[in-house]
Short mmCIF file of C-alpha atoms in Angstrom, two decimals:
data_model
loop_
_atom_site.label_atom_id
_atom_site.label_comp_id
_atom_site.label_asym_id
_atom_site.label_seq_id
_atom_site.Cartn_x
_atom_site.Cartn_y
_atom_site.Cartn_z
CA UNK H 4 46.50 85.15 -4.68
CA UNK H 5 46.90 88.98 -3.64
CA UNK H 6 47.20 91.31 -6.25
CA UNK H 7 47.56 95.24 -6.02
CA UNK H 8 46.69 97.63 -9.15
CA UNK H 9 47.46 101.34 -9.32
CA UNK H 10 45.19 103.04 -11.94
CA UNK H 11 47.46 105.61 -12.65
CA UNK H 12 50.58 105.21 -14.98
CA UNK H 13 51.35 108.47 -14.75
CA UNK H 14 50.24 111.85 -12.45
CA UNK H 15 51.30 115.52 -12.95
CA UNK H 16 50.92 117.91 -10.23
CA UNK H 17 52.03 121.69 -9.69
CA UNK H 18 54.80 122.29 -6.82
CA UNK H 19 52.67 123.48 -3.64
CA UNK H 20 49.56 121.39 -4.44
CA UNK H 21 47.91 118.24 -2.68
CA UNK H 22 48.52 114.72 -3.90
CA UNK H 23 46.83 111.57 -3.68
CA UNK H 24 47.98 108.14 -5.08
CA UNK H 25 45.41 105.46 -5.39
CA UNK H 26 46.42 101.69 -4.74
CA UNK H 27 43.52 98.95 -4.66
CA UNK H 28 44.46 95.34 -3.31
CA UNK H 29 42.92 92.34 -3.74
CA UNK H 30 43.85 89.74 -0.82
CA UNK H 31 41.04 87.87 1.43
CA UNK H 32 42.36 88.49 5.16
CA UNK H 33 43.88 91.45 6.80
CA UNK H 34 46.43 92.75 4.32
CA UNK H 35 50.00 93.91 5.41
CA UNK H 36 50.28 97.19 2.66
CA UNK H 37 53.12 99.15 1.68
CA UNK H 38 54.30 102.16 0.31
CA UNK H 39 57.57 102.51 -1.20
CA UNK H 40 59.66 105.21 -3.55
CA UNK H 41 61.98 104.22 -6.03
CA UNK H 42 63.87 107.86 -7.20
CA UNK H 43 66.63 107.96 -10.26
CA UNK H 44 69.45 105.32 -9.60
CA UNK H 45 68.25 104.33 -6.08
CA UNK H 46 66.71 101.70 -4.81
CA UNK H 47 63.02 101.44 -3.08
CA UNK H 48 62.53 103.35 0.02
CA UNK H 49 59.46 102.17 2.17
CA UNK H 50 57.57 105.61 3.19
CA UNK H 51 54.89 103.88 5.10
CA UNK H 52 53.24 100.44 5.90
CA UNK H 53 49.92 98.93 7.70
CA UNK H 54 49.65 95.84 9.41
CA UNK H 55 46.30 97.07 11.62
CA UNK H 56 45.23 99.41 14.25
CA UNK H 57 44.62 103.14 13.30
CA UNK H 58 43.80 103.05 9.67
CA UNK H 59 46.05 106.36 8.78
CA UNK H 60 49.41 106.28 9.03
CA UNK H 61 51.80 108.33 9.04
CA UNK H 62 54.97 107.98 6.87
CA UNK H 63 58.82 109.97 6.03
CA UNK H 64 58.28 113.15 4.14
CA UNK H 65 55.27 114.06 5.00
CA UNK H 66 53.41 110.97 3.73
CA UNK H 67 50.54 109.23 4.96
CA UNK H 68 48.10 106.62 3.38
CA UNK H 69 44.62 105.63 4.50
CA UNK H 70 43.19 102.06 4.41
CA UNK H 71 39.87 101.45 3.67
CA UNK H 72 38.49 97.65 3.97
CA UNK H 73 35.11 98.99 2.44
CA UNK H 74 37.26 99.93 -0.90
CA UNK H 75 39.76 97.63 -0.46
CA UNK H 76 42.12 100.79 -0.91
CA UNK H 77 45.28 102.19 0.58
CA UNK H 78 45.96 105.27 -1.26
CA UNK H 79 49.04 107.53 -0.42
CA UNK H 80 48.50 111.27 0.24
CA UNK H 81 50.55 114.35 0.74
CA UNK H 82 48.72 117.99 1.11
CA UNK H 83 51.77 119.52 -0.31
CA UNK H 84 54.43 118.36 -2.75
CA UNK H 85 57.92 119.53 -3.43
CA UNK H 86 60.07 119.34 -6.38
CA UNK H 87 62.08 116.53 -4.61
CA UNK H 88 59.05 114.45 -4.26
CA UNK H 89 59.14 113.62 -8.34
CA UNK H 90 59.67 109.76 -8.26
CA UNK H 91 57.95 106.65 -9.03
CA UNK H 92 55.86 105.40 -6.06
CA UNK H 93 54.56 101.56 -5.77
CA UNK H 94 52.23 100.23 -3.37
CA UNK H 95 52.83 96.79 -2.09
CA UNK H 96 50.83 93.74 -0.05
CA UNK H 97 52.42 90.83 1.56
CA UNK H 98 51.29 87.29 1.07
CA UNK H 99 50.01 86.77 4.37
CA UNK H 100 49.89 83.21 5.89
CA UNK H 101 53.60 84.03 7.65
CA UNK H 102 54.96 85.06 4.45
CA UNK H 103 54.60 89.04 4.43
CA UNK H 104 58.14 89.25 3.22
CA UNK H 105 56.96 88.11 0.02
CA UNK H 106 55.91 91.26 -1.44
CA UNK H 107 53.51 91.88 -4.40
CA UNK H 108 53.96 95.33 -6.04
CA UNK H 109 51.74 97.32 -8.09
CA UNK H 110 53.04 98.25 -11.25
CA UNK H 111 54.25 101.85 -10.03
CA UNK H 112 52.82 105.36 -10.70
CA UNK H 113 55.08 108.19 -11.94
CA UNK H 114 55.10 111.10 -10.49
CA UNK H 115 55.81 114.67 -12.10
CA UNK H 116 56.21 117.86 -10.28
CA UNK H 117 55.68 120.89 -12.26
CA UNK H 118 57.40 124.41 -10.80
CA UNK Q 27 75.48 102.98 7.85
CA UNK Q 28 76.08 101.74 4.74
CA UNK Q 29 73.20 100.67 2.93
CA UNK Q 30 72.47 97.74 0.43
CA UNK Q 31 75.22 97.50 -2.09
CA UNK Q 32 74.63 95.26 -5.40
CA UNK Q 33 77.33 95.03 -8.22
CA UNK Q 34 77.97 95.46 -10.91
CA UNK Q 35 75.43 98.41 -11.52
CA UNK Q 36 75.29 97.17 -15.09
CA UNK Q 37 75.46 93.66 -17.20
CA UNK Q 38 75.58 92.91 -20.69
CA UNK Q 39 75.50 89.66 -21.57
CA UNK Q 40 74.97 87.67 -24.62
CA UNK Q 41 72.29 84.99 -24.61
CA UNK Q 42 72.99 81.72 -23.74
CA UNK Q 43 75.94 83.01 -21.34
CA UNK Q 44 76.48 82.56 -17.18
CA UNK Q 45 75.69 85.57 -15.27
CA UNK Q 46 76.43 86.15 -11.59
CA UNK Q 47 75.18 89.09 -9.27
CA UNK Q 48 76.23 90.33 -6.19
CA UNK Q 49 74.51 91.84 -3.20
CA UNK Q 50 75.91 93.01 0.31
CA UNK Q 51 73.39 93.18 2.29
CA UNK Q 52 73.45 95.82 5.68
CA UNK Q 53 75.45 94.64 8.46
CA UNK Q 54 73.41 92.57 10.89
CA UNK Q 55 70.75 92.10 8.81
CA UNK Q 56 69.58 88.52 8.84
CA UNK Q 57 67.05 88.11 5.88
CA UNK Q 58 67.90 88.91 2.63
CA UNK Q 59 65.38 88.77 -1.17
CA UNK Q 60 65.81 89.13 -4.61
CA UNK Q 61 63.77 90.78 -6.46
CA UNK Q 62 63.37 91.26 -10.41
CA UNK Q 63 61.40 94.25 -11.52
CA UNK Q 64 60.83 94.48 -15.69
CA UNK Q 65 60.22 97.55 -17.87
CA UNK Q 66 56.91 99.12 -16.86
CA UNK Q 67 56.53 96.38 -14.09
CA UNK Q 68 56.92 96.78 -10.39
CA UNK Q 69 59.84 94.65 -8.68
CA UNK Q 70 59.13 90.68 -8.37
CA UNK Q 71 59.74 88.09 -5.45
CA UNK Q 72 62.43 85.77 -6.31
CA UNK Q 73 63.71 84.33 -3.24
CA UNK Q 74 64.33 84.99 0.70
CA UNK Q 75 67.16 84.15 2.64
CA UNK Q 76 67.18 84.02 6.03
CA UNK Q 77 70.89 83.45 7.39
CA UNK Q 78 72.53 80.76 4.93
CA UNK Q 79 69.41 78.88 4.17
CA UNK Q 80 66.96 79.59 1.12
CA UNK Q 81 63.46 80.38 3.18
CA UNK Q 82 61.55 80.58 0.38
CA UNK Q 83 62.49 80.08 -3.13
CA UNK Q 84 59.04 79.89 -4.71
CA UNK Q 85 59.53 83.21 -6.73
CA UNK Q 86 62.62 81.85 -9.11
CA UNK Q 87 61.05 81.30 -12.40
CA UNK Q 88 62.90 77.99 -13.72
CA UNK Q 89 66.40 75.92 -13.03
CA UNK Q 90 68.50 78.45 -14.27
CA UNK Q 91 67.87 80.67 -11.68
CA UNK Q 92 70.22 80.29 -8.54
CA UNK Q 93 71.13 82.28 -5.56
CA UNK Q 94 73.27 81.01 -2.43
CA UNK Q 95 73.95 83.38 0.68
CA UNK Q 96 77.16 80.89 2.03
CA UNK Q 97 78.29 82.60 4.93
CA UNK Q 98 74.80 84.33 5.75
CA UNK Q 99 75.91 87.95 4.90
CA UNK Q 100 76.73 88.13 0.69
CA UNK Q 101 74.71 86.82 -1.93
CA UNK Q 102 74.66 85.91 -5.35
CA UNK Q 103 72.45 85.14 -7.82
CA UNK Q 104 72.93 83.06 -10.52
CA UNK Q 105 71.46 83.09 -14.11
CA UNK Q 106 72.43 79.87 -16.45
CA UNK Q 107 72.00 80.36 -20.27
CA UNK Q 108 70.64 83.40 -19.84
CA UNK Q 109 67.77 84.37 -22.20
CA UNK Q 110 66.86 87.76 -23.84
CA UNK Q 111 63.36 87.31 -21.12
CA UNK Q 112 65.94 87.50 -18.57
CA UNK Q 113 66.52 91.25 -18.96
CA UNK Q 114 65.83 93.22 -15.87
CA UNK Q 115 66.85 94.94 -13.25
CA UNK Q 116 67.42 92.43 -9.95
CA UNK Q 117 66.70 94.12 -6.96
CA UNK Q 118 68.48 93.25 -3.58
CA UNK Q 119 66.72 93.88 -0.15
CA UNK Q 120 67.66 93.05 3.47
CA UNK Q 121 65.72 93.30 6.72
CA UNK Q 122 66.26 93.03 10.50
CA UNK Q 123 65.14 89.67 12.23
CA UNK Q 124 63.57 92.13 14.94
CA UNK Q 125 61.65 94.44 11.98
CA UNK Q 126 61.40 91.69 8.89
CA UNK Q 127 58.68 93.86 7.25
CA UNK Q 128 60.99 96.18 6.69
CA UNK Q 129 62.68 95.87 3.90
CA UNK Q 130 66.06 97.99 2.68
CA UNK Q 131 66.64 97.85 -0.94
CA UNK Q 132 69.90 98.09 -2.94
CA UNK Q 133 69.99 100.50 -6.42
CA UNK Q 134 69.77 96.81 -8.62
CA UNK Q 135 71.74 95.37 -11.24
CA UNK Q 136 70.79 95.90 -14.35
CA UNK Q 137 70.93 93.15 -16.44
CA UNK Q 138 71.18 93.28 -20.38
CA UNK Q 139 70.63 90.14 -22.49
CA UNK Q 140 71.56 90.20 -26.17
#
């Protein structure tokens, strides 16, 4: 079955610098991957997904996320983060076989932006 | 447009008590999930509507967990004797038939078993 991890409970980062958020998926085929951003109160908002082609992608708000087959990776990037950007972000792989709308989530990774 | 709308916002509940929750999906949107997502944990597949039919149901975890989508637009999910294990929040999404990897979420319901 696929599974996705995301080493890092927790990140800090200063306002102005880069950002990278590492997801690692474990699924045999393809994988459809996912990005999404769950703020205070709100619900999940996808920034960015790959199904195959160009292995960068672009995403909202300045996101984009690079999949590696090698690494069986698809980590999330931003060169510059803003205060708005604090959230908890979860990566996310579909089951394949017809049934990418059964999503498998990593367990999130917090994100705090420091002025 | 108005997004995904799920109510209430918040449930308490004692254990061993009926529990119903409510989404509205967007307009148009055909397919509809339910999703639980734990403390610490990231959201859970429950179940997948698409139109009145359940497409896929393989994510409820036992026979007190319901959800029915009569009319192909609102849906509820039903807990039976709920148990303290079933405190969460339960996560509402809906997607286009045209885009189904897209999925729009709702804010949740969080639920409170005591």
């Amino acid at each position: 079955a696929q599974s996705v991890t995301q080493p890092d409970i927790h990140i800090t980062v200063s306002e102005g610098a880069s950002l990278e958020l590492r997801c690692n998926y474990s699924y045999g085929a393809t994988p459809y991957l996912f990005w999404y951003v769950q703020s205070p109160g709100q619900g999940l908002q996808l920034l960015l997904k790959y199904f195959s082609g160009d292995t960068l992608v672009q995403g909202i708000k300045g996101f984009e996320a690079e999949f590696k087959r090698s690494q069986s990776s698809f980590n999330l990037r931003k060169p510059s983060v803003h205060w708005s950007d604090a959230a908890e972000y979860f990566c996310a792989v579909g089951a394949g076989g017809g049934s990418n709308y059964k999503l498998t989530f990593g367990k999130g990774t917090l994100l705090t932006v420091n002025p | 447009g108005a997004g995904v709308s799920q109510t209430p916002s918040n449930k308490v509940t004692e254990k061993g008590k009926y529990v119903e929750l409510r989404c509205d999906p967007i307009s148009g949107h055909t397919a509809l999930y339910w999703y639980r997502q734990s403390l610490g944990q990231g959201p859970e597949f429950l179940i997948y509507f698409q139109g009145t039919g359940a497409a896929d149901d393989s994510g409820l975890p036992n026979d007190r967990f319901f959800a029915v989508r009569p009319e192909g637009s609102v849906s509820t999910l039903k807990i039976q004797r709920t148990e303290r294990g079933d405190s969460a929040v339960y996560l509402c999404a809906s997607s286009k038939r045209e885009d189904a990897d897209t999925q729009y979420f709702g804010p949740g319901t969080r639920l409170t078993v005591l």
